[in-house]
CSV table of C-alpha atoms in Angstrom, one decimal:
chain,number,residue,atom,x,y,z
A,1,MET,CA,134.3,19.2,38.8
A,2,LYS,CA,133.6,16.5,35.4
A,3,ILE,CA,132.1,19.2,33.9
A,4,VAL,CA,135.0,21.9,34.4
A,5,GLU,CA,137.0,18.6,33.1
A,6,HIS,CA,134.8,17.7,30.2
A,7,ILE,CA,134.8,21.4,28.8
A,8,GLU,CA,138.3,21.9,29.4
A,9,ASN,CA,139.4,18.7,27.4
A,10,TYR,CA,137.1,19.7,24.8
A,11,ILE,CA,137.0,23.3,24.6
A,12,GLY,CA,140.1,24.3,26.1
A,13,GLU,CA,141.3,25.9,29.7
A,14,ILE,CA,139.3,28.1,30.8
A,15,SER,CA,140.5,32.0,31.0
A,16,ASN,CA,138.2,33.5,33.5
A,17,ALA,CA,134.5,33.1,34.6
A,18,ILE,CA,132.5,35.8,34.8
A,19,ASN,CA,129.7,35.6,37.8
A,20,ILE,CA,126.9,37.9,37.1
A,21,THR,CA,125.9,38.7,40.8
A,22,ASP,CA,122.3,39.7,39.8
A,23,LYS,CA,120.7,36.3,39.3
A,24,LYS,CA,117.8,33.6,40.6
A,25,TYR,CA,120.3,30.7,40.0
A,26,ASP,CA,123.3,28.9,40.6
A,27,VAL,CA,124.9,29.4,36.6
A,28,THR,CA,128.4,31.1,36.2
A,29,ILE,CA,129.4,32.2,32.3
A,30,SER,CA,133.5,30.5,31.9
A,31,LEU,CA,135.2,32.4,29.7
A,32,HIS,CA,137.7,30.6,27.1
A,33,GLU,CA,140.2,32.8,25.5
A,34,GLN,CA,141.3,32.6,21.1
A,35,THR,CA,139.1,29.3,21.1
A,36,PRO,CA,138.0,27.6,19.1
A,37,PHE,CA,140.5,29.9,17.0
A,38,ASP,CA,142.3,33.6,17.0
A,39,GLY,CA,139.8,37.1,17.5
A,40,VAL,CA,137.1,35.0,18.8
A,41,ARG,CA,136.5,33.5,22.3
A,42,THR,CA,134.0,31.1,23.7
A,43,TYR,CA,131.4,31.1,26.3
A,44,SER,CA,130.5,27.9,28.4
A,45,THR,CA,127.7,27.8,30.8
A,46,LEU,CA,128.4,26.2,34.7
A,47,GLY,CA,125.8,25.2,36.9
A,48,LEU,CA,122.6,25.0,34.4
A,49,ASN,CA,123.2,21.0,34.7
A,50,ARG,CA,121.5,21.2,37.9
A,51,TYR,CA,118.3,22.0,37.0
A,52,PHE,CA,116.3,19.7,34.5
A,53,ILE,CA,115.2,21.1,31.7
A,54,GLY,CA,113.6,18.2,29.4
A,55,TYR,CA,117.7,17.3,29.6
A,56,TYR,CA,120.9,18.4,31.8
A,57,TYR,CA,122.3,21.4,29.8
A,58,GLU,CA,125.4,23.5,29.7
A,59,PHE,CA,125.5,25.7,26.4
A,60,ILE,CA,128.4,26.9,24.2
A,61,LEU,CA,128.6,30.4,22.5
A,62,VAL,CA,131.1,31.4,20.2
A,63,SER,CA,131.9,35.0,19.5
A,64,GLY,CA,134.0,37.5,18.2
A,65,ASN,CA,136.9,39.4,20.6
A,66,GLN,CA,135.4,42.6,19.8
A,67,PHE,CA,131.7,42.0,21.6
A,68,SER,CA,131.0,42.6,25.2
A,69,LYS,CA,132.0,39.8,27.1
A,70,ASN,CA,129.9,40.8,30.1
A,71,GLU,CA,126.8,42.1,27.9
A,72,ILE,CA,127.2,38.1,26.3
A,73,ALA,CA,127.6,36.8,29.7
A,74,SER,CA,124.9,38.0,30.9
A,75,PHE,CA,122.5,37.5,28.4
A,76,LEU,CA,123.4,34.0,28.3
A,77,VAL,CA,122.4,34.0,32.4
A,78,SER,CA,119.6,35.6,31.1
A,79,LEU,CA,118.7,33.0,29.1
A,80,SER,CA,119.3,30.1,31.3
A,81,GLU,CA,117.0,31.5,33.9
A,82,PHE,CA,114.5,31.7,31.3
A,83,LEU,CA,114.8,28.4,30.2
A,84,ILE,CA,114.5,27.3,33.9
A,85,ASP,CA,111.7,29.5,34.5
A,86,ASN,CA,109.8,28.1,31.5
A,87,ASN,CA,111.2,24.4,31.8
A,88,LYS,CA,111.8,24.9,28.5
A,89,GLY,CA,115.0,22.9,27.0
A,90,ALA,CA,116.3,23.2,24.1
A,91,LYS,CA,117.3,20.7,21.2
A,92,ARG,CA,119.1,20.6,17.6
A,93,GLY,CA,117.4,22.7,15.2
A,94,ASP,CA,115.0,24.8,17.7
A,95,ILE,CA,114.9,28.6,17.6
A,96,ILE,CA,114.3,30.9,20.3
A,97,SER,CA,113.8,34.2,19.8
A,98,PHE,CA,113.4,37.3,21.6
A,99,ASP,CA,111.5,41.0,21.2
A,100,PHE,CA,114.8,43.0,22.0
A,101,THR,CA,118.5,41.7,21.5
A,102,MET,CA,120.7,40.1,22.4
A,103,THR,CA,123.5,43.0,23.4
A,104,SER,CA,123.8,46.5,21.9
A,105,GLU,CA,126.2,45.8,19.7
A,106,THR,CA,124.2,43.7,17.2
A,107,LYS,CA,120.9,43.1,15.6
A,108,MET,CA,120.4,39.5,16.0
A,109,ASN,CA,117.4,38.4,18.6
A,110,SER,CA,117.4,35.2,17.7
A,111,LEU,CA,119.3,31.8,19.1
A,112,TYR,CA,119.7,28.7,17.3
A,113,PHE,CA,120.7,25.4,19.0
A,114,THR,CA,122.7,22.6,17.1
A,115,LEU,CA,126.3,20.1,18.0
A,116,PRO,CA,128.8,22.1,18.8
A,117,PHE,CA,130.8,21.7,15.6
A,118,TYR,CA,133.7,24.0,16.0
A,119,PHE,CA,135.0,21.2,18.7
A,120,ASP,CA,135.6,17.4,18.5
A,121,GLU,CA,132.0,15.7,18.4
A,122,ASN,CA,133.0,13.9,21.7
A,123,LEU,CA,131.8,17.6,23.4
A,124,GLN,CA,128.8,16.6,22.6
A,125,GLN,CA,127.5,14.9,25.8
A,126,LEU,CA,129.0,13.5,29.0
A,127,ASP,CA,127.6,11.1,31.3
A,128,ILE,CA,127.7,11.6,34.9
A,129,GLU,CA,126.5,9.3,37.6
A,130,GLU,CA,122.5,8.9,37.0
A,131,ARG,CA,122.5,11.7,34.2
A,132,SER,CA,123.5,12.9,30.6
A,133,VAL,CA,124.5,15.8,30.5
A,134,ILE,CA,124.5,17.4,26.7
A,135,PHE,CA,126.4,20.6,25.3
A,136,PRO,CA,124.3,22.6,22.7
A,137,LEU,CA,126.0,25.1,20.8
A,138,ILE,CA,124.6,28.3,20.7
A,139,ILE,CA,124.3,30.5,16.9
A,140,PRO,CA,122.7,34.0,17.3
A,141,VAL,CA,121.2,34.8,14.2
A,142,TYR,CA,118.6,37.5,12.6
A,143,TYR,CA,115.0,37.5,12.7
A,144,GLU,CA,114.8,37.0,9.3
A,145,GLU,CA,117.0,34.1,8.9
A,146,ALA,CA,115.2,32.4,12.1
A,147,GLN,CA,111.6,32.7,10.2
A,148,LEU,CA,114.0,31.0,7.5
A,149,ILE,CA,114.7,28.2,9.8
A,150,ARG,CA,110.7,27.6,10.7
A,151,ALA,CA,109.7,27.6,7.4
A,152,LYS,CA,112.9,25.6,5.4
A,153,GLY,CA,113.9,23.3,8.3
A,154,TRP,CA,116.5,23.1,10.5
A,155,ASN,CA,118.6,20.5,7.7
A,156,SER,CA,118.1,22.9,4.5
A,157,PHE,CA,119.8,26.1,7.0
A,158,GLU,CA,122.5,23.3,8.1
A,159,THR,CA,123.1,22.3,4.4
A,160,PHE,CA,123.1,25.6,3.5
A,161,LEU,CA,126.4,26.9,5.7
A,162,GLU,CA,128.0,23.5,4.7
A,163,GLU,CA,127.3,23.9,1.3
A,164,ASN,CA,128.6,28.0,1.1
A,165,GLU,CA,131.4,27.0,3.8
A,166,ILE,CA,130.1,29.6,6.1
A,167,ASP,CA,132.4,30.6,8.7
A,168,ASN,CA,131.4,33.6,10.7
A,169,LEU,CA,128.5,32.9,12.4
A,170,TRP,CA,130.9,34.0,15.3
A,171,ASP,CA,130.3,37.3,14.2
A,172,LEU,CA,127.8,39.2,15.4
A,173,ASN,CA,127.3,42.4,12.9
A,174,ARG,CA,127.7,39.1,10.3
A,175,ASP,CA,125.1,40.1,7.2
A,176,PRO,CA,122.1,38.1,6.9
A,177,TYR,CA,122.1,35.0,5.0
A,178,VAL,CA,119.3,33.9,2.6
A,179,TRP,CA,119.0,30.2,1.2
């Protein structure tokens, strides 16, 4: 329950939970409507922290309202299963690319992991009992962007985002960035 309280304290009230029935592990996706601002929704995993994969995680993803919440939720559950099965965590600056797109509504097939900058910095970590749970933000990116991040380093990507005041990372159909 502490995880839910933490998430709701820093992201906002959970408006719905999307429970994917065809899954391997006990991971659910919580949905937060109109947060961190109008026109978007935030997704967070619930239950992933039960499985140690380098750290204990719950992931956060922000996407426009126009994109299928069921497809995104299904993708996040599949991602969780992939990480658990491969005992693979994700730290700031990591990139994971797939040979398929994350939903039918986008050409993005890569994920960039970073600090949850849309929200209060205290969301980043929750210490409970004998463990710490971290809350990385997943930013969907195009394969070309993933290659640039790998080549130039995550610092260059985040510097580019800040210097150019990029504010549409939640749009799964935005134009790719080059820096």
